[in-house]
């Protein structure tokens, strides 16, 4: 059974700590949940529990980066990207500081913690900040790469990390790069460009639709900023229709980023957006919440049906 994304992140951070003595980790008193606790156990002298004080934690990370440390800042995504936003903008991004923000329990994966703990605007906040890179890993291999890449890259990075386990998409030989996405299933009638868990929901929908003769291409857009413009345009030209799918509000996330590319290059492909329809969420089982808000395979199927109807 695959490990949870947060566990893969924690293990990778420990591995990086062994190789890079300048890596430090900060946490907002949720290290058992974000899995930064494993780093703290391995390197207690480089681990700082800042308490429930995300703004101060991010500001402290900015100071640590100024003395050549590589801080990984850990908290629930919704609080890291709201309470920590001012210091992220005014210090880290304004100064292009070498700080890595790891937002755990992203999307609705906080489940029964409730709406206050669901991060459904974080992509919009982070991709709007100058100098920020935004990565959304979709499986274990992608999570390992994203964490290692963040450590090696000099500059601000936001890692959007889910609480749950995702099925494996990639083998050990897979190659990733910031500014790129991956075609994880080819097709000719429509392209679904997704990130995170919605990549898996898109694949489930594509497999079902294949039985009725609909050929669906699925793209894992694990790098949202910078985004793979060339791949987006290629998909629009080859399939003639685009569906974006994300565990995020419809405004300002992956869908907006893809639409910006299509508009920039005058690419007139019909587009549908599978996302939260400008609403807050509620407490509940994670799978039930995905279904309630149309973020499951059936929601992706409805988006595909709508865009194919417009494509005719």
Short mmCIF file of C-alpha atoms in Angstrom, two decimals:
data_model
loop_
_atom_site.label_atom_id
_atom_site.label_comp_id
_atom_site.label_asym_id
_atom_site.label_seq_id
_atom_site.Cartn_x
_atom_site.Cartn_y
_atom_site.Cartn_z
CA UNK A 1 0.00 0.00 0.00
CA UNK A 2 1.41 3.44 -0.90
CA UNK A 3 2.61 5.70 1.90
CA UNK A 4 0.89 8.99 2.58
CA UNK A 5 2.29 11.98 0.74
CA UNK A 6 3.17 13.65 4.06
CA UNK A 7 5.15 10.57 5.15
CA UNK A 8 7.15 10.57 1.92
CA UNK A 9 7.89 14.25 2.46
CA UNK A 10 9.10 13.65 6.04
CA UNK A 11 11.35 10.77 5.01
CA UNK A 12 12.84 12.79 2.16
CA UNK A 13 13.49 15.75 4.44
CA UNK A 14 15.45 13.49 6.79
CA UNK A 15 17.51 12.16 3.87
CA UNK A 16 18.26 15.70 2.75
CA UNK A 17 19.24 16.65 6.28
CA UNK A 18 21.92 13.98 6.27
CA UNK A 19 23.40 15.29 3.04
CA UNK A 20 22.92 19.04 3.64
CA UNK A 21 23.89 20.30 7.09
CA UNK A 22 22.47 23.79 6.37
CA UNK A 23 18.86 22.52 6.18
CA UNK A 24 16.73 23.43 9.20
CA UNK A 25 13.05 22.73 9.86
CA UNK A 26 10.44 24.87 11.60
CA UNK A 27 6.97 23.75 12.61
CA UNK A 28 3.84 25.37 14.05
CA UNK A 29 3.24 22.74 16.76
CA UNK A 30 1.77 20.21 14.30
CA UNK A 31 4.93 18.28 13.49
CA UNK A 32 3.32 14.89 14.10
CA UNK A 33 0.80 15.78 11.39
CA UNK A 34 3.15 17.44 8.89
CA UNK A 35 5.74 14.70 9.55
CA UNK A 36 8.51 17.20 10.16
CA UNK A 37 8.77 15.48 13.55
CA UNK A 38 10.93 12.79 11.97
CA UNK A 39 13.42 15.48 10.98
CA UNK A 40 13.30 16.84 14.53
CA UNK A 41 14.03 13.40 15.95
CA UNK A 42 17.00 12.92 13.62
CA UNK A 43 18.42 16.44 13.95
CA UNK A 44 17.04 18.05 17.13
CA UNK A 45 19.57 20.88 17.00
CA UNK A 46 18.19 21.92 13.61
CA UNK A 47 14.49 21.67 14.45
CA UNK A 48 12.44 24.55 15.87
CA UNK A 49 8.89 24.18 17.19
CA UNK A 50 7.58 27.74 16.92
CA UNK A 51 4.17 27.07 18.46
CA UNK A 52 0.91 28.11 16.85
CA UNK A 53 2.43 31.27 15.42
CA UNK A 54 2.69 30.90 11.64
CA UNK A 55 3.49 34.55 10.94
CA UNK A 56 6.39 34.59 13.41
CA UNK A 57 7.58 31.21 12.11
CA UNK A 58 7.80 32.43 8.52
CA UNK A 59 9.58 35.61 9.63
CA UNK A 60 12.05 33.52 11.64
CA UNK A 61 12.69 31.38 8.56
CA UNK A 62 13.47 34.56 6.63
CA UNK A 63 16.11 35.43 9.23
CA UNK A 64 17.60 31.94 9.14
CA UNK A 65 17.92 32.13 5.36
CA UNK A 66 19.82 35.40 5.73
CA UNK A 67 22.58 33.49 7.55
CA UNK A 68 22.77 30.83 4.81
CA UNK A 69 20.47 28.23 6.34
CA UNK A 70 17.87 26.48 4.16
CA UNK A 71 14.65 26.60 6.18
CA UNK A 72 11.78 24.20 5.49
CA UNK A 73 8.70 25.76 7.09
CA UNK A 74 5.93 23.31 8.02
CA UNK A 75 2.27 23.90 8.90
CA UNK A 76 -1.22 23.17 7.67
CA UNK A 77 -1.47 24.81 4.26
CA UNK A 78 -4.47 26.97 5.11
CA UNK A 79 -2.70 28.65 8.04
CA UNK A 80 0.73 28.79 6.43
CA UNK A 81 -0.63 30.65 3.40
CA UNK A 82 -2.93 33.01 5.33
CA UNK A 83 -1.39 33.78 8.72
CA UNK A 84 2.07 33.41 7.18
CA UNK A 85 1.25 35.40 4.04
CA UNK A 86 2.49 38.83 5.11
CA UNK A 87 5.97 37.59 6.04
CA UNK A 88 6.02 35.39 2.92
CA UNK A 89 5.25 38.37 0.71
CA UNK A 90 7.14 41.18 2.42
CA UNK A 91 10.25 39.26 3.44
CA UNK A 92 10.69 35.98 1.60
CA UNK A 93 9.39 36.85 -1.85
CA UNK A 94 10.35 40.53 -1.81
CA UNK A 95 13.89 39.55 -0.86
CA UNK A 96 13.93 36.36 -2.97
CA UNK A 97 15.02 34.48 0.13
CA UNK A 98 15.89 30.81 0.12
CA UNK A 99 12.92 29.54 2.14
CA UNK A 100 10.77 26.46 1.44
CA UNK A 101 7.14 26.47 2.57
CA UNK A 102 5.61 23.01 3.02
CA UNK A 103 1.83 23.29 3.25
CA UNK A 104 0.43 20.07 4.70
CA UNK A 105 -3.19 18.85 4.75
CA UNK A 106 -3.87 20.76 1.52
CA UNK A 107 -7.21 20.88 -0.26
CA UNK A 108 -9.93 19.02 1.64
CA UNK A 109 -7.56 16.39 3.03
CA UNK A 110 -7.99 17.81 6.54
CA UNK A 111 -11.39 16.11 6.31
CA UNK A 112 -13.13 16.14 9.64
CA UNK A 113 -11.00 18.98 10.97
CA UNK A 114 -13.50 21.13 9.12
CA UNK A 115 -13.67 24.08 6.75
CA UNK A 116 -11.25 26.20 8.78
CA UNK A 117 -8.55 23.60 8.13
CA UNK A 118 -9.23 23.08 4.42
CA UNK A 119 -6.80 24.86 2.11
CA UNK A 120 -8.75 25.80 -1.00
CA UNK A 121 -7.29 29.21 -1.86
CA UNK A 122 -3.58 28.53 -1.28
CA UNK A 123 -2.55 28.04 -4.90
CA UNK A 124 -4.04 31.42 -5.77
CA UNK A 125 -2.22 33.14 -2.91
CA UNK A 126 1.13 31.56 -3.64
CA UNK A 127 1.21 31.79 -7.42
CA UNK A 128 0.33 35.50 -7.23
CA UNK A 129 3.55 36.22 -5.33
CA UNK A 130 6.54 37.32 -7.41
CA UNK A 131 9.55 34.96 -7.21
CA UNK A 132 7.52 32.06 -5.74
CA UNK A 133 7.62 28.57 -7.29
CA UNK A 134 4.52 26.41 -6.71
CA UNK A 135 4.73 22.60 -6.88
CA UNK A 136 1.88 20.12 -6.31
CA UNK A 137 3.18 16.52 -6.21
CA UNK A 138 0.82 13.77 -7.34
CA UNK A 139 2.49 10.62 -5.96
CA UNK A 140 5.45 9.38 -3.93
CA UNK A 141 8.06 9.76 -6.67
CA UNK A 142 6.90 13.27 -7.50
CA UNK A 143 6.92 14.21 -3.80
CA UNK A 144 10.51 13.01 -3.41
CA UNK A 145 11.56 14.97 -6.47
CA UNK A 146 9.73 18.14 -5.42
CA UNK A 147 11.27 18.10 -1.93
CA UNK A 148 14.77 17.45 -3.26
CA UNK A 149 14.38 20.06 -5.99
CA UNK A 150 13.22 22.63 -3.45
CA UNK A 151 16.29 21.98 -1.30
CA UNK A 152 18.65 22.39 -4.27
CA UNK A 153 16.92 25.42 -5.77
CA UNK A 154 17.89 28.85 -4.45
CA UNK A 155 14.71 30.83 -3.92
CA UNK A 156 11.20 30.65 -2.45
CA UNK A 157 9.23 27.43 -3.04
CA UNK A 158 5.73 26.38 -1.97
CA UNK A 159 5.12 22.63 -1.72
CA UNK A 160 1.41 21.75 -1.65
CA UNK A 161 1.27 18.46 0.26
CA UNK A 162 -1.76 16.25 0.80
CA UNK A 163 -2.45 14.38 4.02
CA UNK A 164 -3.43 11.12 2.32
CA UNK A 165 -1.76 8.38 0.27
CA UNK A 166 -1.91 8.55 -3.52
CA UNK A 167 -1.42 5.52 -5.80
CA UNK A 168 1.94 5.41 -7.58
CA UNK A 169 1.96 7.05 -11.00
CA UNK A 170 5.67 7.03 -11.72
CA UNK A 171 8.50 4.54 -11.54
CA UNK A 172 11.98 5.13 -10.17
CA UNK A 173 13.20 6.20 -13.61
CA UNK A 174 10.69 9.07 -13.96
CA UNK A 175 12.07 12.52 -14.66
CA UNK A 176 10.53 15.77 -13.44
CA UNK A 177 11.40 19.43 -13.89
CA UNK A 178 10.03 22.71 -12.61
CA UNK A 179 8.04 24.37 -15.37
CA UNK A 180 6.92 21.05 -16.83
CA UNK A 181 4.00 18.65 -16.61
CA UNK A 182 3.69 14.99 -17.58
CA UNK A 183 1.28 13.20 -19.91
CA UNK A 184 0.26 10.22 -17.77
CA UNK A 185 -2.34 8.93 -20.25
CA UNK A 186 -2.63 9.74 -23.93
CA UNK A 187 -5.87 10.42 -25.76
CA UNK A 188 -7.28 12.32 -28.74
CA UNK A 189 -10.74 13.68 -27.88
CA UNK A 190 -10.14 15.85 -24.79
CA UNK A 191 -7.36 16.68 -22.33
CA UNK A 192 -7.77 16.80 -18.56
CA UNK A 193 -5.05 18.91 -16.96
CA UNK A 194 -5.02 18.13 -13.25
CA UNK A 195 -2.88 18.36 -10.14
CA UNK A 196 -2.61 16.38 -6.91
CA UNK A 197 -5.34 13.85 -6.20
CA UNK A 198 -7.40 15.05 -9.16
CA UNK A 199 -4.82 13.45 -11.48
CA UNK A 200 -5.93 10.10 -10.09
CA UNK A 201 -9.62 10.98 -10.34
CA UNK A 202 -9.05 12.04 -13.96
CA UNK A 203 -7.39 8.71 -14.73
CA UNK A 204 -10.33 6.84 -13.19
CA UNK A 205 -12.77 8.87 -15.31
CA UNK A 206 -10.66 8.33 -18.45
CA UNK A 207 -10.61 4.56 -17.97
CA UNK A 208 -14.40 4.45 -17.64
CA UNK A 209 -14.98 6.72 -20.63
CA UNK A 210 -12.71 4.58 -22.80
CA UNK A 211 -15.40 1.87 -22.62
CA UNK A 212 -17.83 4.23 -24.36
CA UNK A 213 -15.34 5.29 -27.03
CA UNK A 214 -14.14 8.57 -25.56
CA UNK A 215 -10.36 8.97 -25.66
CA UNK A 216 -9.07 11.15 -22.81
CA UNK A 217 -5.55 12.52 -22.44
CA UNK A 218 -4.56 13.16 -18.79
CA UNK A 219 -1.80 15.58 -17.82
CA UNK A 220 -0.25 15.82 -14.37
CA UNK A 221 0.57 19.53 -14.02
CA UNK A 222 2.71 19.13 -10.92
CA UNK A 223 4.44 22.47 -11.57
CA UNK A 224 1.85 25.24 -11.46
CA UNK A 225 4.31 28.12 -11.31
CA UNK A 226 6.20 28.13 -13.59
CA UNK A 227 3.69 26.29 -15.77
CA UNK A 228 4.28 24.23 -18.91
CA UNK A 229 2.92 26.55 -21.60
CA UNK A 230 4.17 24.40 -24.45
CA UNK A 231 2.40 21.30 -23.14
CA UNK A 232 -0.88 23.18 -22.58
CA UNK A 233 -0.86 24.51 -26.15
CA UNK A 234 0.07 21.10 -27.54
CA UNK A 235 -2.87 19.51 -25.72
CA UNK A 236 -5.27 22.17 -26.97
CA UNK A 237 -4.11 21.64 -30.56
CA UNK A 238 -4.13 17.84 -30.42
CA UNK A 239 -7.41 17.24 -28.59
CA UNK A 240 -9.29 20.49 -29.22
CA UNK A 241 -10.79 20.66 -25.71
CA UNK A 242 -9.46 21.18 -22.18
CA UNK A 243 -10.76 20.31 -18.73
CA UNK A 244 -8.83 21.47 -15.67
CA UNK A 245 -9.29 19.60 -12.39
CA UNK A 246 -8.06 20.68 -8.98
CA UNK A 247 -8.83 20.44 -5.27
CA UNK A 248 -9.08 24.22 -5.00
CA UNK A 249 -11.44 27.11 -5.52
CA UNK A 250 -12.28 27.81 -9.17
CA UNK A 251 -10.71 31.26 -8.93
CA UNK A 252 -6.95 31.73 -9.12
CA UNK A 253 -5.77 28.12 -9.16
CA UNK A 254 -4.65 25.68 -11.84
CA UNK A 255 -7.69 26.42 -14.01
CA UNK A 256 -6.91 30.11 -14.03
CA UNK A 257 -3.27 29.47 -14.83
CA UNK A 258 -4.19 27.23 -17.80
CA UNK A 259 -6.78 29.73 -19.06
CA UNK A 260 -4.18 32.50 -18.92
CA UNK A 261 -1.89 30.49 -21.20
CA UNK A 262 -4.69 29.78 -23.70
CA UNK A 263 -5.67 33.46 -23.74
CA UNK A 264 -2.07 34.65 -24.02
CA UNK A 265 -1.50 32.69 -27.22
CA UNK A 266 -5.01 33.13 -28.65
CA UNK A 267 -5.73 29.40 -28.47
CA UNK A 268 -9.51 29.04 -28.75
CA UNK A 269 -10.17 25.64 -27.18
CA UNK A 270 -13.41 25.08 -25.21
CA UNK A 271 -12.50 24.75 -21.54
CA UNK A 272 -14.27 23.46 -18.43
CA UNK A 273 -13.14 23.84 -14.82
CA UNK A 274 -13.58 21.09 -12.22
CA UNK A 275 -13.02 22.85 -8.91
CA UNK A 276 -14.86 24.23 -5.92
CA UNK A 277 -17.49 26.58 -7.30
CA UNK A 278 -16.51 29.61 -5.21
CA UNK A 279 -17.71 28.02 -1.98
CA UNK A 280 -16.42 27.08 1.42
CA UNK A 281 -16.48 23.45 2.54
CA UNK A 282 -17.64 21.55 5.59
CA UNK A 283 -16.39 18.87 7.95
CA UNK A 284 -16.61 15.24 6.85
CA UNK A 285 -14.93 12.15 5.49
CA UNK A 286 -12.38 13.10 2.83
CA UNK A 287 -13.84 10.88 0.12
CA UNK A 288 -17.37 12.05 0.89
CA UNK A 289 -16.27 15.68 0.66
CA UNK A 290 -14.61 15.14 -2.73
CA UNK A 291 -17.85 13.63 -4.02
CA UNK A 292 -20.06 16.34 -2.47
CA UNK A 293 -18.11 19.13 -4.15
CA UNK A 294 -17.70 17.39 -7.51
CA UNK A 295 -14.00 16.65 -7.10
CA UNK A 296 -14.23 12.90 -7.69
CA UNK A 297 -14.15 10.88 -10.92
CA UNK A 298 -17.83 11.60 -11.53
CA UNK A 299 -17.15 15.32 -11.29
CA UNK A 300 -14.36 14.97 -13.84
CA UNK A 301 -16.68 12.95 -16.10
CA UNK A 302 -19.27 15.73 -15.96
CA UNK A 303 -16.62 18.27 -16.91
CA UNK A 304 -15.54 16.12 -19.84
CA UNK A 305 -19.12 15.66 -21.01
CA UNK A 306 -19.75 19.40 -20.86
CA UNK A 307 -16.65 20.33 -22.83
CA UNK A 308 -17.23 17.64 -25.47
CA UNK A 309 -20.77 18.94 -25.94
CA UNK A 310 -19.36 22.41 -26.62
CA UNK A 311 -16.68 20.99 -28.90
CA UNK A 312 -19.27 19.55 -31.34
#
